XYZ file of C-alpha atoms in Angstrom:
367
model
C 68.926 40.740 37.312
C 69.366 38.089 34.100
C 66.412 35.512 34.628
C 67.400 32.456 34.698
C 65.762 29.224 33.127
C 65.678 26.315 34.628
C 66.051 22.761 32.750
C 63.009 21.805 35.065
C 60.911 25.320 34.182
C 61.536 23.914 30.273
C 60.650 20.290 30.234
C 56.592 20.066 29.949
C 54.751 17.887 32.602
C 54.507 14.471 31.438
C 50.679 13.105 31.885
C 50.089 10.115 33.923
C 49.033 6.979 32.027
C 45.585 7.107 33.756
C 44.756 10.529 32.339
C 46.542 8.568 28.686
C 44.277 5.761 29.076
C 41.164 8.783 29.408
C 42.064 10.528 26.371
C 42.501 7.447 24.306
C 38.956 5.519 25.289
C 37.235 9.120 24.952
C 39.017 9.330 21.144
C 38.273 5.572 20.831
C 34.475 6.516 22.018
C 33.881 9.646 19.148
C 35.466 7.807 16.217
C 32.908 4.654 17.022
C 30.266 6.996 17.410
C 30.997 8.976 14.104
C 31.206 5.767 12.629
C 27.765 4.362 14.129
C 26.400 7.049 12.234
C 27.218 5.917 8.572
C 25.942 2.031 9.568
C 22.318 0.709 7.983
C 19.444 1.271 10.091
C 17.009 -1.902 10.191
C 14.320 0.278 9.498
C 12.471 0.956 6.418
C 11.311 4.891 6.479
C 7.509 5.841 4.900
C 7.580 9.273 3.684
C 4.643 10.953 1.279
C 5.789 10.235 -2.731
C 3.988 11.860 -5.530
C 0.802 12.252 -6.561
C -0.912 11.146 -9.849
C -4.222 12.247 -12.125
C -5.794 9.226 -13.411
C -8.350 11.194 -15.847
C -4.810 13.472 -16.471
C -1.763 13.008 -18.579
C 1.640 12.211 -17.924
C 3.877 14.031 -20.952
C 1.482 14.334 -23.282
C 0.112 10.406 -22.892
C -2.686 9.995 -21.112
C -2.733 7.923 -18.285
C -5.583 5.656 -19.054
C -6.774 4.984 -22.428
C -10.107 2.880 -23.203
C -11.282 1.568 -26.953
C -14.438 -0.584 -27.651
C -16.446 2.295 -25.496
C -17.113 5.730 -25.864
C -14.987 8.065 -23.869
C -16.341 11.411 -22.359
C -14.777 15.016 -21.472
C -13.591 14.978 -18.179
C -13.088 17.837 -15.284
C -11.101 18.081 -12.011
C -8.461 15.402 -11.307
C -8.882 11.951 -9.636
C -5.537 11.526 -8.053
C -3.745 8.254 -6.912
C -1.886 8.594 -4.608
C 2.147 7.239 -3.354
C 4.544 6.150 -0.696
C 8.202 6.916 -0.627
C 10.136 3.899 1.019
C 12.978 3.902 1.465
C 15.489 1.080 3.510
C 17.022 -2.607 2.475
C 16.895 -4.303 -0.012
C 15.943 -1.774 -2.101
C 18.161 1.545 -0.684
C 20.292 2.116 3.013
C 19.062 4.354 5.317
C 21.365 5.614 7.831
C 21.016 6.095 11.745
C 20.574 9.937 11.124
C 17.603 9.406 8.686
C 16.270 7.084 11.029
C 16.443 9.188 13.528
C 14.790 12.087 11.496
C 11.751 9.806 10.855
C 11.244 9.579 14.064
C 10.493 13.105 14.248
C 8.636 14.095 11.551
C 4.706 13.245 11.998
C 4.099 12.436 8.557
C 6.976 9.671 8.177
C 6.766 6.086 9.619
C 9.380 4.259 10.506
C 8.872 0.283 10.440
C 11.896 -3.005 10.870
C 12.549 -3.732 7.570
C 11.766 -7.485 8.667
C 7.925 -6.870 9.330
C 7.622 -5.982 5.595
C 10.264 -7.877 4.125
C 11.019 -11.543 4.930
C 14.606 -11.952 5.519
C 16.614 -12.720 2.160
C 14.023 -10.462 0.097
C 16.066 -9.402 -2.576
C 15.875 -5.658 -4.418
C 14.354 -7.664 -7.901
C 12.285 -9.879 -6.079
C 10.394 -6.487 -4.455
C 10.357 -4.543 -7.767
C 8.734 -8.137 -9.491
C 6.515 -8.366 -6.486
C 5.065 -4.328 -6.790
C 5.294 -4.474 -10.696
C 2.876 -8.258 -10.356
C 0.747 -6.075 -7.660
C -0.089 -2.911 -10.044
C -0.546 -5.091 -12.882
C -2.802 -7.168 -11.171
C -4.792 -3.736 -10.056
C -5.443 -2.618 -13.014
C -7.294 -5.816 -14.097
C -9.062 -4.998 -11.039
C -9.591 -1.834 -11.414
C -11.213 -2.458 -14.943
C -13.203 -5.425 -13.880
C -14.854 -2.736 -10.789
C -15.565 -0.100 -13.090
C -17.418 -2.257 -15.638
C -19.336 -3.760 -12.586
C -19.793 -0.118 -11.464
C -21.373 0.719 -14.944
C -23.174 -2.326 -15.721
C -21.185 -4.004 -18.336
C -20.601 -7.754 -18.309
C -17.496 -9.629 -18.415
C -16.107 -13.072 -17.549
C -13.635 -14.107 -14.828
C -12.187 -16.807 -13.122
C -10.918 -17.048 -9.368
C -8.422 -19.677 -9.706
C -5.774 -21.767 -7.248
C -2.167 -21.308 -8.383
C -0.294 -23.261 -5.890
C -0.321 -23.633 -1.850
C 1.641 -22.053 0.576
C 3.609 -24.584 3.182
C 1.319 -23.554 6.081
C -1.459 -24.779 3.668
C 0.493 -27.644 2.613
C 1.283 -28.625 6.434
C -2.341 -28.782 6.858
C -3.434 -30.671 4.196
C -5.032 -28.386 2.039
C -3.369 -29.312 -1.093
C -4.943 -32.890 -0.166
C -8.576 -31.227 -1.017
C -7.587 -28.451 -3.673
C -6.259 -28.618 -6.889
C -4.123 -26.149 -9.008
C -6.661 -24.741 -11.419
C -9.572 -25.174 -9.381
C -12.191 -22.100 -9.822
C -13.160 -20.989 -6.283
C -16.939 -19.324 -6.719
C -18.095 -19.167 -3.234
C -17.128 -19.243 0.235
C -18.810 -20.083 3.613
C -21.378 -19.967 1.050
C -21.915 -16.473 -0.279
C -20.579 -16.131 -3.815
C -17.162 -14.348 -4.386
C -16.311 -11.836 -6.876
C -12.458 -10.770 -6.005
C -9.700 -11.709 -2.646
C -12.004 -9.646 -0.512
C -15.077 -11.568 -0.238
C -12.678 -14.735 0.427
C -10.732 -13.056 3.110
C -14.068 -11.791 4.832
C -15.261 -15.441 5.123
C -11.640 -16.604 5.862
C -11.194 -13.858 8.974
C -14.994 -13.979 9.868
C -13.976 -18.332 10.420
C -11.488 -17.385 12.821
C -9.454 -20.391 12.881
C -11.899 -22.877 12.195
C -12.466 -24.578 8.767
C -13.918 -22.422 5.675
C -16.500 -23.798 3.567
C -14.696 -23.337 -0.142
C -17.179 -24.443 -3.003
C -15.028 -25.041 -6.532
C -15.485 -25.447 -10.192
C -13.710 -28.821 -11.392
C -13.430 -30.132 -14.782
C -17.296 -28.657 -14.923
C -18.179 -30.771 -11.805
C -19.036 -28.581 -7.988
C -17.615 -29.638 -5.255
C -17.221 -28.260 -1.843
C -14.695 -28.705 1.002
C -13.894 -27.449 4.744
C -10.585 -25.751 4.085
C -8.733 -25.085 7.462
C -7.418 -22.050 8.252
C -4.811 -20.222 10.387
C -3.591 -17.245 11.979
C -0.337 -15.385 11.022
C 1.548 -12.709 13.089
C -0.055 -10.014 11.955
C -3.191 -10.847 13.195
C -5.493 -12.234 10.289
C -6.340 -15.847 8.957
C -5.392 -17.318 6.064
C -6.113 -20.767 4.024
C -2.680 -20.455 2.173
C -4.083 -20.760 -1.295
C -2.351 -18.509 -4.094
C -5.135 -17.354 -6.185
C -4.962 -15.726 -9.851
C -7.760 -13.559 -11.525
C -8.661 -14.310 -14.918
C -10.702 -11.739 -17.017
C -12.332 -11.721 -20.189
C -12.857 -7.938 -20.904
C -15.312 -6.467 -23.799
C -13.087 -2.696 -24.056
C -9.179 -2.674 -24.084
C -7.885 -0.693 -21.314
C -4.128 0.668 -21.519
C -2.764 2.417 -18.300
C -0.079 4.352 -18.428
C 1.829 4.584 -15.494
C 6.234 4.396 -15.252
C 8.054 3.781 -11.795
C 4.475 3.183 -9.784
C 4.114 -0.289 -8.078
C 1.933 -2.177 -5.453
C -1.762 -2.696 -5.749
C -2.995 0.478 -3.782
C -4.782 2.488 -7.329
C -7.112 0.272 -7.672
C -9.892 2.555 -5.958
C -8.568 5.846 -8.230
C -8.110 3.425 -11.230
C -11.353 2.689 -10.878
C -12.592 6.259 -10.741
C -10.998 7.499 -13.058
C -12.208 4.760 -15.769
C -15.943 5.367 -14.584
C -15.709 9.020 -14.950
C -13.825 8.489 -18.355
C -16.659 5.921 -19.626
C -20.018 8.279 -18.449
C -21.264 11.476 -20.092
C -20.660 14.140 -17.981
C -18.093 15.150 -15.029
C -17.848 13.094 -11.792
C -15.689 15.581 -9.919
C -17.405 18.921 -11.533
C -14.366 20.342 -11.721
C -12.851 19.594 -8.091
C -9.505 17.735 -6.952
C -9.644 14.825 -5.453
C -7.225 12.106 -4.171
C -7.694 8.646 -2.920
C -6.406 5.307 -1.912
C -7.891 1.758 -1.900
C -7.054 -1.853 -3.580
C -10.328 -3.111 -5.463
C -11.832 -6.348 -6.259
C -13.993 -6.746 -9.017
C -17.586 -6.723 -7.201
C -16.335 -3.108 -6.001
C -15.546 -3.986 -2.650
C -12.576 -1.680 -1.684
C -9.909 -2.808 0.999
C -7.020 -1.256 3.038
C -3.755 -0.401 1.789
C -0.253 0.880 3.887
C 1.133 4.098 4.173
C -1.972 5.698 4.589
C -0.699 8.736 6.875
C 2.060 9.344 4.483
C -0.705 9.371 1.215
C -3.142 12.301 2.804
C 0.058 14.282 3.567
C 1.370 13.831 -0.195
C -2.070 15.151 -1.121
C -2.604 18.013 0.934
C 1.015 19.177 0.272
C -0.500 19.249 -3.829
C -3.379 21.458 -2.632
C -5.779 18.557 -2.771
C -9.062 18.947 -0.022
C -10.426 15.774 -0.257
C -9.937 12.437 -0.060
C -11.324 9.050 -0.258
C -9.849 6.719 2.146
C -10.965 2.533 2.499
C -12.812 2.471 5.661
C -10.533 0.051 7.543
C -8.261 2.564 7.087
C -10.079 5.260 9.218
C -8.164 3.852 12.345
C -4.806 4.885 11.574
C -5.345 8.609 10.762
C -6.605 9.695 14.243
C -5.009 12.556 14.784
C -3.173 12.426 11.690
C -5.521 14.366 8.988
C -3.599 17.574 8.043
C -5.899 20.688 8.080
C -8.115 21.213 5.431
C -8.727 18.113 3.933
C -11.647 16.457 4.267
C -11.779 12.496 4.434
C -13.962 9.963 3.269
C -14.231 6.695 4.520
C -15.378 4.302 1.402
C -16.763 0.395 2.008
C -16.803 0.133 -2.287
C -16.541 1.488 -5.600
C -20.583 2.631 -5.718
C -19.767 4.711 -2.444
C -16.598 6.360 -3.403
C -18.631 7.506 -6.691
C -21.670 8.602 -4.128
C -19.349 10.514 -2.359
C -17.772 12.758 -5.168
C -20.858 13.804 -7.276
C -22.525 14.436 -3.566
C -19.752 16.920 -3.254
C -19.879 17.815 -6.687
C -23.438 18.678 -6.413
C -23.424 20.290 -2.548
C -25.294 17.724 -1.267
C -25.259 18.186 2.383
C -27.860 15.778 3.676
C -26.106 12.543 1.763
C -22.437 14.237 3.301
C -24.241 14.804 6.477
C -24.697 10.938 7.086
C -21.244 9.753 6.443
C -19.001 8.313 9.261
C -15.979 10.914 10.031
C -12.771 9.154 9.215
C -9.871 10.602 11.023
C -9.274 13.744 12.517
């Protein structure tokens, strides 16, 4: 028997506009989510950057150069050490990176905002890190002539005021150009020893003693707290030096002020008969001031996995530091909290030389 096909067998189902509406909002739902995907995160993402040799070269050029004093041999490497960030202004990262930072222990994620103000432009960060790594390197030199007992002159002088300081009437007592040479009555050398006595005032007025037009004076400077937890007087400050050697460092596409320490290092081992590291590899971290006083720096998780991931096994890390690797020290390297520049040094020949009772008495930092 023929089979026979009916109009009704042929025609497909029609759906019903509920089941329409379904399709479309779940179609609707993918395509935003796709899309969500290729929008800026507000992060910024911290991941470990490159390492460099300070007593090394960098394509034949070495990376710091010193005439007016003799130079020495040197062994081993004394390695600065980097931060890859990347985010707005300066590069887009996308919800899936974001997301990846999140899971990887030795990247940070941090809003963009708590690093950059809003309206920080891309030039305005590279001026800011390219002002910062200049400014280290004066530093940096200043520290290791203090480290090897060779005079220079500087200055500690007010650039301008910011409008927290101005609100306060700071600007009323200091002058542009004023030399600040002590505070809360201890004399200062660098930023350091000025925000030690500004933090250790906690909110109430710092005693600031200036050089004016060759006349002393001193003032009760107030101070106040910002959001990320420290006091301030809002002065902008500028170091002046008067150096007696020339010291060129070499260094392309680095910025930010945290070589100082390794800058430091390196110069001192450079500028003294014989080798610091006898041979070993070291890395570190640290800004300086010039009385060798050697203060925290960011990115510090990110800068002892760079190393380790170069084979390095130990590292010198600024004691107020120490905090933020718990639990974060990758296996087998061994850190080393440093207070200054006369430490750090301590600490290297001590290993150099298998010193265990000085290495025995050092505070662990990290684990």
């Amino acid at each position: 028997m023929p089979i026979i096909m009916t109009e009704r067998t042929l025609k497909p189902k029609r759906p019903s506009l509920r089941r329409s509406l379904q399709a479309v909002a779940g179609t609707s739902a993918l395509i935003i989510g796709l899309l969500s995907l290729l929008l800026p995160s507000p992060y910024l993402v911290e991941s470990p950057g490159p390492i460099f040799n300070t007593i090394g070269e960098i394509e034949d050029q070495a990376v710091i150069s010193v005439n007016g004093e003799e130079t020495f041999p040197t062994e081993g490497s004394l390695n600065l050490t980097t931060v890859f960030v990347a985010g707005a202004p300066t590069s887009t990262v996308r919800v899936p990176e974001a997301v990846t930072g999140w899971l990887n222990p030795g990247t940070d994620i941090q809003p963009h905002e708590l690093i950059y103000p809003s309206g920080t432009t891309a030039e305005q960060v590279q001026q800011q890190n390219t002002a910062a790594m200049t400014s280290s390197q004066d530093l940096a030199v200043a520290a290791a002539l203090n480290e090897l007992g060779i005079d220079y002159d500087q200055q500690l002088s007010v650039i301008d005021f910011t409008a927290e300081a101005v609100e306060v009437g700071t600007d009323d007592q200091l002058q542009p150009g004023d030399q600040v040479t002590a505070a809360a009555g201890s004399s200062i050398t660098g930023l350091q020893g000025l925000r030690d006595a500004v933090n250790t005032a906690a909110g109430q007025p710092v005693a600031l003693t200036v050089l004016r037009d060759g006349e002393e004076l001193d003032y009760e400077v107030p101070t106040y707290q910002e959001a990320d937890g420290d006091y301030y007087v809002g002065i902008m400050l500028g170091n002046e030096f008067v150096f007696p050697v020339d010291v060129d460092i070499e260094l392309d596409g680095v910025g930010g002020p945290s070589a100082g320490l390794m800058f430091t290092l390196g110069l001192v081992d450079s500028m003294t008969e014989g080798s610091m590291t006898g041979g070993e590899d070291w890395a570190g971290t640290g800004t300086v001031d010039p009385d060798g006083t050697v203060g925290p720096i960011g990115g510090i998780a990110q800068k002892v996995v760079g190393a380790r991931s170069q084979g390095i096994e130990n590292f010198l890390v600024p004691a107020a530091n120490c905090a933020e690797l718990d639990g974060r020290v990758p296996d087998g390297l061994a850190t080393y909290a440093v207070e200054d520049v006369a430490e750090g040094h301590a600490i290297v020949e001590a290993v150099r030389d298998s010193d265990e009772d000085f290495l025995a008495g050092l505070e662990p930092c990290g684990s």
